[in-house]
GROMACS .gro file of C-alpha atoms in nm:
model
  190
    1MET     CA    1   2.657  -1.257  -1.903
    2TYR     CA    2   2.538  -1.294  -1.525
    3GLY     CA    3   2.778  -1.538  -1.388
    4ARG     CA    4   3.095  -1.421  -1.501
    5GLN     CA    5   2.993  -1.062  -1.438
    6SER     CA    6   2.781  -1.111  -1.089
    7PRO     CA    7   2.904  -0.802  -0.836
    8ALA     CA    8   2.642  -1.019  -0.617
    9PRO     CA    9   2.569  -1.326  -0.746
   10CYS     CA   10   2.268  -1.457  -0.547
   11GLU     CA   11   2.291  -1.733  -0.305
   12GLY     CA   12   2.009  -1.980  -0.080
   13PRO     CA   13   1.834  -2.280  -0.081
   14HIS     CA   14   1.740  -2.314  -0.467
   15ALA     CA   15   1.944  -1.940  -0.555
   16GLN     CA   16   2.052  -2.115  -0.916
   17GLN     CA   17   1.780  -2.301  -1.007
   18ALA     CA   18   1.562  -1.983  -0.930
   19VAL     CA   19   1.826  -1.715  -1.148
   20GLU     CA   20   1.830  -2.051  -1.445
   21VAL     CA   21   1.410  -1.975  -1.442
   22ALA     CA   22   1.407  -1.613  -1.345
   23LEU     CA   23   1.699  -1.504  -1.675
   24SER     CA   24   1.635  -1.754  -1.924
   25SER     CA   25   1.273  -1.703  -1.998
   26HIS     CA   26   1.180  -1.345  -1.873
   27TRP     CA   27   1.244  -1.190  -2.187
   28LYS     CA   28   1.060  -1.427  -2.464
   29TRP     CA   29   0.802  -1.438  -2.231
   30VAL     CA   30   0.832  -1.014  -2.147
   31VAL     CA   31   0.769  -1.014  -2.560
   32ARG     CA   32   0.485  -1.318  -2.583
   33LEU     CA   33   0.297  -1.163  -2.254
   34GLN     CA   34   0.279  -0.766  -2.424
   35THR     CA   35   0.185  -0.963  -2.786
   36ASN     CA   36  -0.008  -1.261  -2.709
   37GLY     CA   37  -0.177  -1.126  -2.397
   38ALA     CA   38  -0.251  -1.270  -2.056
   39ALA     CA   39  -0.534  -1.478  -2.178
   40ASP     CA   40  -0.223  -1.751  -2.339
   41LYS     CA   41  -0.216  -1.930  -2.077
   42SER     CA   42   0.184  -2.082  -2.076
   43THR     CA   43   0.290  -1.746  -2.207
   44ARG     CA   44   0.138  -1.652  -1.826
   45ARG     CA   45   0.188  -1.994  -1.632
   46ALA     CA   46   0.553  -1.864  -1.782
   47PHE     CA   47   0.577  -1.521  -1.687
   48ASP     CA   48   0.381  -1.571  -1.369
   49ASP     CA   49   0.704  -1.847  -1.280
   50ALA     CA   50   0.921  -1.581  -1.367
   51TRP     CA   51   0.793  -1.285  -1.178
   52GLN     CA   52   0.786  -1.529  -0.872
   53ALA     CA   53   1.131  -1.658  -0.923
   54LEU     CA   54   1.275  -1.285  -0.931
   55ARG     CA   55   0.994  -1.207  -0.606
   56TYR     CA   56   1.208  -1.537  -0.392
   57LEU     CA   57   1.585  -1.445  -0.487
   58VAL     CA   58   1.572  -1.021  -0.473
   59GLU     CA   59   1.265  -1.079  -0.144
   60ASP     CA   60   1.355  -1.367   0.005
   61LEU     CA   61   1.681  -1.410  -0.024
   62ASN     CA   62   1.731  -0.961  -0.101
   63CYS     CA   63   1.986  -1.057  -0.380
   64LYS     CA   64   2.187  -0.765  -0.440
   65ASP     CA   65   2.320  -0.875  -0.817
   66PRO     CA   66   2.161  -0.592  -1.048
   67LEU     CA   67   2.117  -0.745  -1.348
   68ILE     CA   68   1.777  -0.944  -1.127
   69GLY     CA   69   1.688  -0.647  -1.002
   70TYR     CA   70   1.658  -0.496  -1.277
   71ARG     CA   71   1.457  -0.747  -1.391
   72TYR     CA   72   1.263  -0.760  -1.110
   73GLY     CA   73   1.170  -0.397  -1.169
   74ASN     CA   74   1.079  -0.449  -1.530
   75SER     CA   75   0.840  -0.732  -1.426
   76ILE     CA   76   0.726  -0.479  -1.197
   77HIS     CA   77   0.662  -0.206  -1.400
   78MET     CA   78   0.506  -0.476  -1.684
   79GLN     CA   79   0.223  -0.567  -1.411
   80ARG     CA   80   0.186  -0.160  -1.446
   81ASN     CA   81   0.326  -0.137  -1.067
   82TYR     CA   82   0.483   0.202  -1.180
   83GLU     CA   83   0.560   0.419  -0.849
   84ARG     CA   84   0.722   0.082  -0.721
   85SER     CA   85   0.937   0.063  -1.052
   86VAL     CA   86   1.040   0.383  -1.022
   87VAL     CA   87   1.196   0.244  -0.705
   88GLU     CA   88   1.340  -0.079  -0.771
   89LEU     CA   89   1.502   0.030  -1.171
   90GLY     CA   90   1.622   0.373  -0.961
   91LYS     CA   91   1.861   0.135  -0.749
   92VAL     CA   92   1.965  -0.064  -0.986
   93VAL     CA   93   2.073   0.190  -1.265
   94ALA     CA   94   2.435   0.292  -1.153
   95GLY     CA   95   2.538  -0.092  -1.015
   96ILE     CA   96   2.425  -0.202  -1.436
   97GLU     CA   97   2.639   0.098  -1.540
   98ALA     CA   98   2.894  -0.071  -1.305
   99HIS     CA   99   2.849  -0.499  -1.407
  100TYR     CA  100   2.705  -0.475  -1.706
  101PRO     CA  101   2.744  -0.205  -1.951
  102GLN     CA  102   2.569  -0.317  -2.212
  103MET     CA  103   2.243  -0.337  -2.095
  104LEU     CA  104   2.306   0.041  -1.948
  105PRO     CA  105   2.028   0.161  -2.244
  106ILE     CA  106   1.770  -0.057  -2.219
  107ALA     CA  107   1.775  -0.001  -1.834
  108GLN     CA  108   1.790   0.389  -1.870
  109SER     CA  109   1.524   0.366  -2.088
  110GLN     CA  110   1.303   0.134  -1.903
  111TYR     CA  111   1.379   0.349  -1.585
  112ALA     CA  112   1.302   0.668  -1.695
  113GLU     CA  113   0.954   0.518  -1.845
  114ALA     CA  114   0.863   0.438  -1.506
  115LEU     CA  115   0.984   0.839  -1.402
  116GLY     CA  116   0.780   0.985  -1.708
  117VAL     CA  117   0.497   0.722  -1.576
  118THR     CA  118   0.472   0.884  -1.317
  119GLY     CA  119   0.442   1.203  -1.339
  120HIS     CA  120   0.830   1.268  -1.335
  121LEU     CA  121   0.893   1.440  -1.662
  122ASP     CA  122   1.224   1.668  -1.577
  123GLU     CA  123   1.421   1.348  -1.419
  124ALA     CA  124   1.290   1.098  -1.720
  125ILE     CA  125   1.388   1.348  -1.956
  126GLN     CA  126   1.681   1.386  -1.813
  127GLN     CA  127   1.790   0.981  -1.893
  128HIS     CA  128   1.642   0.983  -2.209
  129ARG     CA  129   1.884   1.208  -2.283
  130GLN     CA  130   2.099   1.025  -2.165
  131VAL     CA  131   2.048   0.718  -2.354
  132LEU     CA  132   2.032   0.945  -2.677
  133LYS     CA  133   2.428   1.059  -2.645
  134ARG     CA  134   2.491   0.665  -2.583
  135ILE     CA  135   2.306   0.562  -2.880
  136PRO     CA  136   2.259   0.873  -3.084
  137ASP     CA  137   2.117   0.582  -3.335
  138SER     CA  138   1.762   0.500  -3.200
  139VAL     CA  139   1.496   0.534  -3.309
  140SER     CA  140   1.311   0.480  -2.965
  141ALA     CA  141   1.560   0.668  -2.817
  142ALA     CA  142   1.489   0.985  -2.994
  143LEU     CA  143   1.075   0.920  -2.967
  144ASN     CA  144   1.095   0.830  -2.593
  145LEU     CA  145   1.250   1.180  -2.555
  146ALA     CA  146   0.986   1.351  -2.778
  147ASN     CA  147   0.726   1.194  -2.613
  148ARG     CA  148   0.838   1.337  -2.283
  149LEU     CA  149   0.930   1.643  -2.371
  150SER     CA  150   0.577   1.738  -2.611
  151GLN     CA  151   0.503   1.610  -2.238
  152ARG     CA  152   0.563   1.974  -2.039
  153LEU     CA  153   0.458   2.291  -2.173
  154ASP     CA  154   0.766   2.496  -2.281
  155PRO     CA  155   0.805   2.643  -2.662
  156GLY     CA  156   1.215   2.484  -2.636
  157ASP     CA  157   1.076   2.165  -2.566
  158ALA     CA  158   0.858   2.210  -2.823
  159GLU     CA  159   1.105   2.290  -3.096
  160GLU     CA  160   1.317   2.004  -2.975
  161ALA     CA  161   1.054   1.707  -2.997
  162ARG     CA  162   1.020   1.871  -3.354
  163GLU     CA  163   1.323   1.823  -3.448
  164LEU     CA  164   1.395   1.487  -3.275
  165LEU     CA  165   1.014   1.381  -3.523
  166ALA     CA  166   1.258   1.492  -3.792
  167LYS     CA  167   1.506   1.335  -3.745
  168VAL     CA  168   1.335   0.973  -3.678
  169ARG     CA  169   1.176   1.026  -3.956
  170SER     CA  170   1.490   1.081  -4.168
  171LEU     CA  171   1.556   0.719  -3.956
  172GLY     CA  172   1.260   0.519  -4.115
  173VAL     CA  173   1.028   0.462  -3.894
  174SER     CA  174   0.721   0.156  -3.823
  175ASP     CA  175   0.372   0.198  -3.819
  176TYR     CA  176   0.346   0.175  -3.501
  177GLY     CA  177   0.655   0.467  -3.485
  178GLN     CA  178   0.404   0.717  -3.718
  179ASN     CA  179   0.163   0.635  -3.516
  180VAL     CA  180   0.356   0.774  -3.194
  181ILE     CA  181   0.514   1.011  -3.406
  182ASP     CA  182   0.131   1.160  -3.505
  183GLU     CA  183  -0.003   1.137  -3.101
  184ILE     CA  184   0.311   1.335  -3.051
  185GLU     CA  185   0.221   1.563  -3.316
  186ASN     CA  186  -0.082   1.580  -3.216
  187ARG     CA  187  -0.024   1.711  -2.863
  188LEU     CA  188   0.199   1.962  -3.036
  189GLY     CA  189  -0.078   2.115  -3.247
  190ARG     CA  190   0.156   1.991  -3.550
   0.00000   0.00000   0.00000
């Protein structure tokens, strides 16, 4: 996907090798890091390798490809540097939409999550609404929007959050999803 769709392929010394390291293993290692934790040395090492490749491409080579920028911003978010991830992810959403449209809901959802974590609730809700509009039957998009709506002290938002939770239940949820629903309902006062 990167090579054919890139509006600005990364160029410079060892750029192709860095792109391969950054893109080929990034998601696999993010998932493993989340499930195995940083205690697993091989997982941590692979995640660090992918991070260093992304950092090199963006910071040293000034690569402007939105897919690389998204993965870079996502890695920053995974490191819990939320304020910086908002900036980096915000830079690439339009480029993702233009050049990697199939990835837009994922990128927009991650951007919305970074906005929400940093207290930009209005902007986060707007982004989550757009994701849900694109994928109306997405359980995660509905839960994300309900979660952010429940954080505002507005009766209309609370009612919309309850409606979203009812929709999510009708679609079916995992145990984790049910835990998120319970947390949101507690916040809403059931």
